[in-house]
mmCIF file of C-alpha atoms and ligand atoms in Angstrom:
data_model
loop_
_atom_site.group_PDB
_atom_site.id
_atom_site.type_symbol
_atom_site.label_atom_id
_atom_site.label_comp_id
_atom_site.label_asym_id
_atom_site.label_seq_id
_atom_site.Cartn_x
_atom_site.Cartn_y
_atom_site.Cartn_z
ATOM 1 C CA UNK A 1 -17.334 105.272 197.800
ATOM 2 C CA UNK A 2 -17.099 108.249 195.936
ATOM 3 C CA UNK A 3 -19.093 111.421 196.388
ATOM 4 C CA UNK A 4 -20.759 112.633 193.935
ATOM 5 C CA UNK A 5 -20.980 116.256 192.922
ATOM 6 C CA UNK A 6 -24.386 116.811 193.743
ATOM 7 C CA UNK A 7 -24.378 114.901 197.065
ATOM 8 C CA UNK A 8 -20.836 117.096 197.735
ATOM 9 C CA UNK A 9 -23.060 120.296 196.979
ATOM 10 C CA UNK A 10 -25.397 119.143 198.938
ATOM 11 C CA UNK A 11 -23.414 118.423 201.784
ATOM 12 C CA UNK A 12 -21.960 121.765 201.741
ATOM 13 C CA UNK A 13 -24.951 123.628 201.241
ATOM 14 C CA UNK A 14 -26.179 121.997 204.671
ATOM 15 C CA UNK A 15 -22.827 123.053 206.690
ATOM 16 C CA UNK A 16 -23.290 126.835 205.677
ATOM 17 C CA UNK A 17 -26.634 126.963 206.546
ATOM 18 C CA UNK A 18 -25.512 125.425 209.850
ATOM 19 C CA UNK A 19 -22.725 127.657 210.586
ATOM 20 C CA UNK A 20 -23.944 130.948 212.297
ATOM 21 C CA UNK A 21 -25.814 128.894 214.610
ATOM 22 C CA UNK A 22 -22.772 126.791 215.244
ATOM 23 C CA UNK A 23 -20.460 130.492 215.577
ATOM 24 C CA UNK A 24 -23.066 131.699 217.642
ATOM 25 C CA UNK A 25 -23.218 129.033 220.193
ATOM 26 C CA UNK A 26 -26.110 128.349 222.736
ATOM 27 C CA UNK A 27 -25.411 130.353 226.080
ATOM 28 C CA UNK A 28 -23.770 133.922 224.619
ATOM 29 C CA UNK A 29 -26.911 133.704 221.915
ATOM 30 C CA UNK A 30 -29.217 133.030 224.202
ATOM 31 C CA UNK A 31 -28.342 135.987 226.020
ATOM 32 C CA UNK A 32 -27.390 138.498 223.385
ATOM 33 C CA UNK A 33 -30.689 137.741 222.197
ATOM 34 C CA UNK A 34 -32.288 138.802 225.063
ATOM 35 C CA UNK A 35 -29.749 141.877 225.771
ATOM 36 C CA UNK A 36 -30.663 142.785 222.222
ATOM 37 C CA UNK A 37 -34.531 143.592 223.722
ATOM 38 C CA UNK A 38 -32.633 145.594 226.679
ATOM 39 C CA UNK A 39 -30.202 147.399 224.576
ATOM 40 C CA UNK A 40 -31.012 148.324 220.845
ATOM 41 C CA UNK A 41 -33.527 150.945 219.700
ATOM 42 C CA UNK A 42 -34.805 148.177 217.672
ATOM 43 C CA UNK A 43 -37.044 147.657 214.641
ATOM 44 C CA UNK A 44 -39.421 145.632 217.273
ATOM 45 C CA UNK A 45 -40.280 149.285 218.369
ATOM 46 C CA UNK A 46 -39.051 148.388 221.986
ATOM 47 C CA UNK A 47 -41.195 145.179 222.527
ATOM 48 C CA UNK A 48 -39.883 143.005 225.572
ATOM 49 C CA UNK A 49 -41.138 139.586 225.662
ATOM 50 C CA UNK A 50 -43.252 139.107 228.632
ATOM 51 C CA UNK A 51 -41.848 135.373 229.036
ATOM 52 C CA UNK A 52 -38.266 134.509 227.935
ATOM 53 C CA UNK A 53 -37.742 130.885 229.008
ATOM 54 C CA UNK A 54 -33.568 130.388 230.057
ATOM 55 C CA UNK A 55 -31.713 127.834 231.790
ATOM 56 C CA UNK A 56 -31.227 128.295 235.595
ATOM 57 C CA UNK A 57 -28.032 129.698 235.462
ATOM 58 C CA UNK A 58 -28.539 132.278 233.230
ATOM 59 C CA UNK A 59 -31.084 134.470 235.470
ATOM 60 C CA UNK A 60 -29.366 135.094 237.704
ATOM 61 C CA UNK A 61 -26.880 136.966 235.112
ATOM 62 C CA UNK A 62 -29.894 138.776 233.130
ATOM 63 C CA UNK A 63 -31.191 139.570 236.836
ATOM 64 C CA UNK A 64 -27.995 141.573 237.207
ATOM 65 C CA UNK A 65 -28.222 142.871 233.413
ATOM 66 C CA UNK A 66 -31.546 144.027 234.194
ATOM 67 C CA UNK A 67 -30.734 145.621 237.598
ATOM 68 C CA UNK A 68 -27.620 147.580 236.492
ATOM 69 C CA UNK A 69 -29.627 149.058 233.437
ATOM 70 C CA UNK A 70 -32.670 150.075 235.741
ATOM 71 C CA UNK A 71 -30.259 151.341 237.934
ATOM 72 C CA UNK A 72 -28.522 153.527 235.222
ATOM 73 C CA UNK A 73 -32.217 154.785 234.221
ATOM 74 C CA UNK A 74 -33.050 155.632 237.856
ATOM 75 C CA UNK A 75 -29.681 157.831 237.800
ATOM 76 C CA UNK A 76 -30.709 159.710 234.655
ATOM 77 C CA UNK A 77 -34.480 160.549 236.563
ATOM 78 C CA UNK A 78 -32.453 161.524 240.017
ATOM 79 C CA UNK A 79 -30.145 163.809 238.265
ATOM 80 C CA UNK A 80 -32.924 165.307 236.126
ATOM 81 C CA UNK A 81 -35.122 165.854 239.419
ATOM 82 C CA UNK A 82 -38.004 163.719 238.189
ATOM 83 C CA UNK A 83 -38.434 160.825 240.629
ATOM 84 C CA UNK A 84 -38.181 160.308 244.354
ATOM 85 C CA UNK A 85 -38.542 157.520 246.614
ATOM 86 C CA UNK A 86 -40.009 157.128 250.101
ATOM 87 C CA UNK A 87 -40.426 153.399 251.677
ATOM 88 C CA UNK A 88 -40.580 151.793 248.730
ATOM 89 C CA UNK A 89 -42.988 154.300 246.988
ATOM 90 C CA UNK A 90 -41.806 156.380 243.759
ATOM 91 C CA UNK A 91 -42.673 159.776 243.698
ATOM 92 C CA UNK A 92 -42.220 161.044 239.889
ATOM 93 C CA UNK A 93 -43.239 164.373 237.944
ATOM 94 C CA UNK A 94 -43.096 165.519 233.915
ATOM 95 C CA UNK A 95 -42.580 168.912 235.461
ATOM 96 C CA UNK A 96 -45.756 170.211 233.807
ATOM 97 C CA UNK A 97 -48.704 171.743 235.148
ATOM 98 C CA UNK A 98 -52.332 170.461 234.689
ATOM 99 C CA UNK A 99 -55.545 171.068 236.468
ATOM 100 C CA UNK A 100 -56.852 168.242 238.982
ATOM 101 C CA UNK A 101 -58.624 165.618 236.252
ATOM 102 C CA UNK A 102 -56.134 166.076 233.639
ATOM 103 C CA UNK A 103 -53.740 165.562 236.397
ATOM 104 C CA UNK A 104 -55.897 162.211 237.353
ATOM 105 C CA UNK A 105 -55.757 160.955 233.708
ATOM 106 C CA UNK A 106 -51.904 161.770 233.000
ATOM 107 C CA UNK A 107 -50.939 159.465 236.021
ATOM 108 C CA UNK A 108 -53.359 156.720 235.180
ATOM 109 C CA UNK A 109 -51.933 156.598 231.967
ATOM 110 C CA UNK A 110 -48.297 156.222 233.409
ATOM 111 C CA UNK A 111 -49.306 153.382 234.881
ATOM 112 C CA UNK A 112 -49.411 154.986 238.553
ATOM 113 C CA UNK A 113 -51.701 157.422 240.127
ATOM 114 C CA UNK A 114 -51.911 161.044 241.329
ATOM 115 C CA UNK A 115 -49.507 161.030 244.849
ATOM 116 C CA UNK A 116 -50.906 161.220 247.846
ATOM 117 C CA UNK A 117 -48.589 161.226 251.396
ATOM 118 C CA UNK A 118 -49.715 158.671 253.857
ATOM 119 C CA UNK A 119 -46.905 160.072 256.804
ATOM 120 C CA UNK A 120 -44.207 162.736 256.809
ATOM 121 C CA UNK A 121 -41.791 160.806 254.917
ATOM 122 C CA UNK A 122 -43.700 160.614 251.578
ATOM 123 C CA UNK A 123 -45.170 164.210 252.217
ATOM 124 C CA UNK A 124 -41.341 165.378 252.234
ATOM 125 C CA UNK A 125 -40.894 163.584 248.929
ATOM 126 C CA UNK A 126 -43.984 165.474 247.128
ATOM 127 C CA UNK A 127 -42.401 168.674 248.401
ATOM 128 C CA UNK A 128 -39.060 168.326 247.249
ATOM 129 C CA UNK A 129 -41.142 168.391 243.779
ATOM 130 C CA UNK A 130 -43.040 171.034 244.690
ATOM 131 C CA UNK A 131 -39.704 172.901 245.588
ATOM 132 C CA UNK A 132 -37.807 172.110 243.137
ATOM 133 C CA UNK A 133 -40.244 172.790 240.513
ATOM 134 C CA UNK A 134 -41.477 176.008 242.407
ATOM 135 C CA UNK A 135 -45.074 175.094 242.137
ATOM 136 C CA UNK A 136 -47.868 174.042 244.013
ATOM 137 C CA UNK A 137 -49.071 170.468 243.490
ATOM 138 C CA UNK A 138 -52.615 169.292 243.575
ATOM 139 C CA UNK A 139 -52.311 165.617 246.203
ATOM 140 C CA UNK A 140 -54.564 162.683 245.671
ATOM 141 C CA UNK A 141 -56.882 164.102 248.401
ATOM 142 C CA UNK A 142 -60.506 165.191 247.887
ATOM 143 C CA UNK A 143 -63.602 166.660 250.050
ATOM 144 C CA UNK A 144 -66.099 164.143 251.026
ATOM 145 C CA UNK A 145 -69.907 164.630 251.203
ATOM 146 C CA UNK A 146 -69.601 166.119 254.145
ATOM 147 C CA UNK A 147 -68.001 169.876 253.500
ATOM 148 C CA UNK A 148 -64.475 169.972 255.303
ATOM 149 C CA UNK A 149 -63.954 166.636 255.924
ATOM 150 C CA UNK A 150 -61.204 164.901 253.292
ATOM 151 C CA UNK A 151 -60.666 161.433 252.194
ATOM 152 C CA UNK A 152 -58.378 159.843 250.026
ATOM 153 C CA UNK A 153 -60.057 159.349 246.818
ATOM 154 C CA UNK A 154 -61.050 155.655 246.917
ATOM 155 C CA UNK A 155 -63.111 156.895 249.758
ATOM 156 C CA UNK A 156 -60.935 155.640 252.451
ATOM 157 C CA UNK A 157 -60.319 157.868 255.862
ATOM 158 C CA UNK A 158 -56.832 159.927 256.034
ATOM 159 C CA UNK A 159 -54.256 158.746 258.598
ATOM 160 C CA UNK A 160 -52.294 161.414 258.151
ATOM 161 C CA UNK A 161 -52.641 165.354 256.985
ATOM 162 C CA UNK A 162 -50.562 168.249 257.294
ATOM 163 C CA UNK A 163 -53.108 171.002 257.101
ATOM 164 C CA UNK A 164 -51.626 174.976 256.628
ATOM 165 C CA UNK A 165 -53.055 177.048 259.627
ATOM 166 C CA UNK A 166 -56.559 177.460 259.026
ATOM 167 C CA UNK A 167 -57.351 175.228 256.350
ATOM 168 C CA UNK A 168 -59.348 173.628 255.497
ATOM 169 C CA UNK A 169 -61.234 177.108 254.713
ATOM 170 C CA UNK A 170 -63.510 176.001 251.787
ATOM 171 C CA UNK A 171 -66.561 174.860 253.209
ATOM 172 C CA UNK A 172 -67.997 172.850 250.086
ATOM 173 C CA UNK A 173 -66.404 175.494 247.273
ATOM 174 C CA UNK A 174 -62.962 173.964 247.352
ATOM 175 C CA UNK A 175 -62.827 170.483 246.702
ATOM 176 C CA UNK A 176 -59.490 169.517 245.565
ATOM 177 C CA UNK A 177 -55.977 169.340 248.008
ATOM 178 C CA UNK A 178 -52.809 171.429 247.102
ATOM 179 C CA UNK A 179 -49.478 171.022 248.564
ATOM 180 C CA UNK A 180 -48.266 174.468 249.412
ATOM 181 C CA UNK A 181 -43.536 175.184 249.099
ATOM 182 C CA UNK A 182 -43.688 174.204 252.789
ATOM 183 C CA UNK A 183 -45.487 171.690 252.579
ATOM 184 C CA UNK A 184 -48.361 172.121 253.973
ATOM 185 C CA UNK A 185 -51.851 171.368 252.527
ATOM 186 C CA UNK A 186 -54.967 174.054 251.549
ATOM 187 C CA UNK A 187 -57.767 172.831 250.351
ATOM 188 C CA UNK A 188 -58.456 174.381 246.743
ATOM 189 C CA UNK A 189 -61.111 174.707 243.490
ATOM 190 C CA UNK A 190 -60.038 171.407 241.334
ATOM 191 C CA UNK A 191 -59.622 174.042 237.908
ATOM 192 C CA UNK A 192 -56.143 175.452 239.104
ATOM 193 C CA UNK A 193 -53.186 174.350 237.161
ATOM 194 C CA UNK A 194 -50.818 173.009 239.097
ATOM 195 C CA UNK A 195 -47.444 170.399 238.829
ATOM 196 C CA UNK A 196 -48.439 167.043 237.978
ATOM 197 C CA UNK A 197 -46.805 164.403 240.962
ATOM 198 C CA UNK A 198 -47.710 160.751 240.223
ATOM 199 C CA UNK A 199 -47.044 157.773 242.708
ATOM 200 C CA UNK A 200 -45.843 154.241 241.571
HETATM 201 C C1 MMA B 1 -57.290 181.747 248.772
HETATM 202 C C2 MMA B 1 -57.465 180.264 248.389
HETATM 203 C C3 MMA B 1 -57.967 179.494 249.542
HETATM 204 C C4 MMA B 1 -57.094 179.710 250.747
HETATM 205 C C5 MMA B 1 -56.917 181.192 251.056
HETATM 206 C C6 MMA B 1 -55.926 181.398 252.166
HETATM 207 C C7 MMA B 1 -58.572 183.686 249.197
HETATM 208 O O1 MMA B 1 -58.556 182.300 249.003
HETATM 209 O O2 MMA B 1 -56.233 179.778 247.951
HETATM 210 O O3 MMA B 1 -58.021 178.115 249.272
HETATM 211 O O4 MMA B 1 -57.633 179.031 251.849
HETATM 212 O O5 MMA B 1 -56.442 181.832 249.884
HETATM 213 O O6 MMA B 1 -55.798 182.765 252.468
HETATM 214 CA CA1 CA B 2 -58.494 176.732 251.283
#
C-alpha cells in the first residue's frame, strides 16, 4: 500500500516530536534533570523539589552528587572562617554584630538558633569565632528569675559554664551571657552589640 502524503507528513511530524526524548534517553535525563536543580542559577529561582521519585540505582549516585557539592560548599564557609563544627553541631557566623534579640531573630531566621556550648568542645568552637572575628559574642544563655542564676533559654538547667573570675557580677542588671577572647563567660546588659554565632 502506498502512503499517502498526508499520512507520510504525518508520520514524520510524530518522529520529530519524539526525538529529543528518544536523544535524551531515560537514566542520563533523569539525572541531568535533577543535577540541573543542583547546578544552574536557574529561572526556577533555586527551587529544589522536596520529592524527586528515581529508580533504586540512581540514589545512590545523586547521594554522592549531593555529598560532593555540600562538601565543596562546606570548603568555601571553612576557608572564609564562617562555620565550625563540634560533635555533630555547626557553629556558623555572618561576621556582623547585633545586640541580643536581633541576634535571636537573625538565627531563627537561618533556620538555627543563637549558639550556646553544652561542654568544652563546642565552647572552643564559639571562641574560635569570637577570635577570629575579634569580638565578643553574646551565647544562648540568659538570667533566670532568680538574679545570678543562668539557664539556657528554653528554661532548662546548664550542665556546663565557663564563668570569667568573678562573674557572674550582675545581680539582676545584666541579663544576657557574653563569651569573652578567652573564652570565658560574663554575664552582660542584652543592648550591647556583639558578633552574631548561630548553632545548626
Ligand atoms: C563591666 C561589665 C560587667 C563586668 C565587669 C567586669 C564594669 O562592668 O562588662 O559585666 O562584670 O565589667 O569588670
Ligand atoms: Ca558581669
Amino acid at each position: 500500500m502506498m502512503l499517502s502524503p498526508q499520512l507520510f507528513h504525518k508520520i514524520l511530524g510524530v518522529a520529530f516530536f519524539l526525538l529529543p526524548l528518544c536523544v535524551q534517553g531515560k537514566p542520563a535525563g533523569f539525572l541531568s534533570n535533577i543535577f540541573k536543580y543542583l547546578t544552574e542559577d536557574g529561572s526556577d529561582g533555586g527551587f529544589i523539589p522536596a520529592f524527586i521519585p528515581v529508580a533504586d540505582d540512581e540514589t545512590g549516585d545523586i547521594n554522592h552528587h549531593l555529598e560532593h557539592r555540600i562538601s565543596r560548599l562546606e570548603g568555601v564557609l571553612r576557608l572564609e572562617k564562617r562555620i565550625t563544627e563540634f560533635g555533630g553541631k555547626i557553629f556558623a557566623t555572618n561576621g556582623k554584630k547585633a545586640d541580643f534579640n536581633t541576634t535571636l531573630e537573625k538565627c531563627k531566621e537561618a533556620g538555627g538558633s543563637i549558639a550556646a556550648p553544652r561542654n568544652p568542645g563546642e565552647n572552643d568552637a564559639i571562641q574560635y569565632f569570637v577570635k577570629t572575628f575579634n569580638t565578643y559574642a553574646y551565647l544562648g544563655v540568659k538570667e533566670s528569675l532568680i538574679p545570678g542564676k543562668f539557664q539556657f533559654l528554653d528554661g532548662t538547667e546548664l550542665g556546663y559554664t565557663n564563668w570569667h573570675s568573678n562573674e557572674p557580677s550582675g545581680k539582676g542588671e545584666e541579663g544576657c551571657v557574653e563569651m569573652y577572647t578567652d573564652g570565658t563567660w560574663n554575664d552582660k546588659r542584652c543592648n550591647q552589640n556583639r558578633l552574631i554565632v548561630c548553632q545548626f
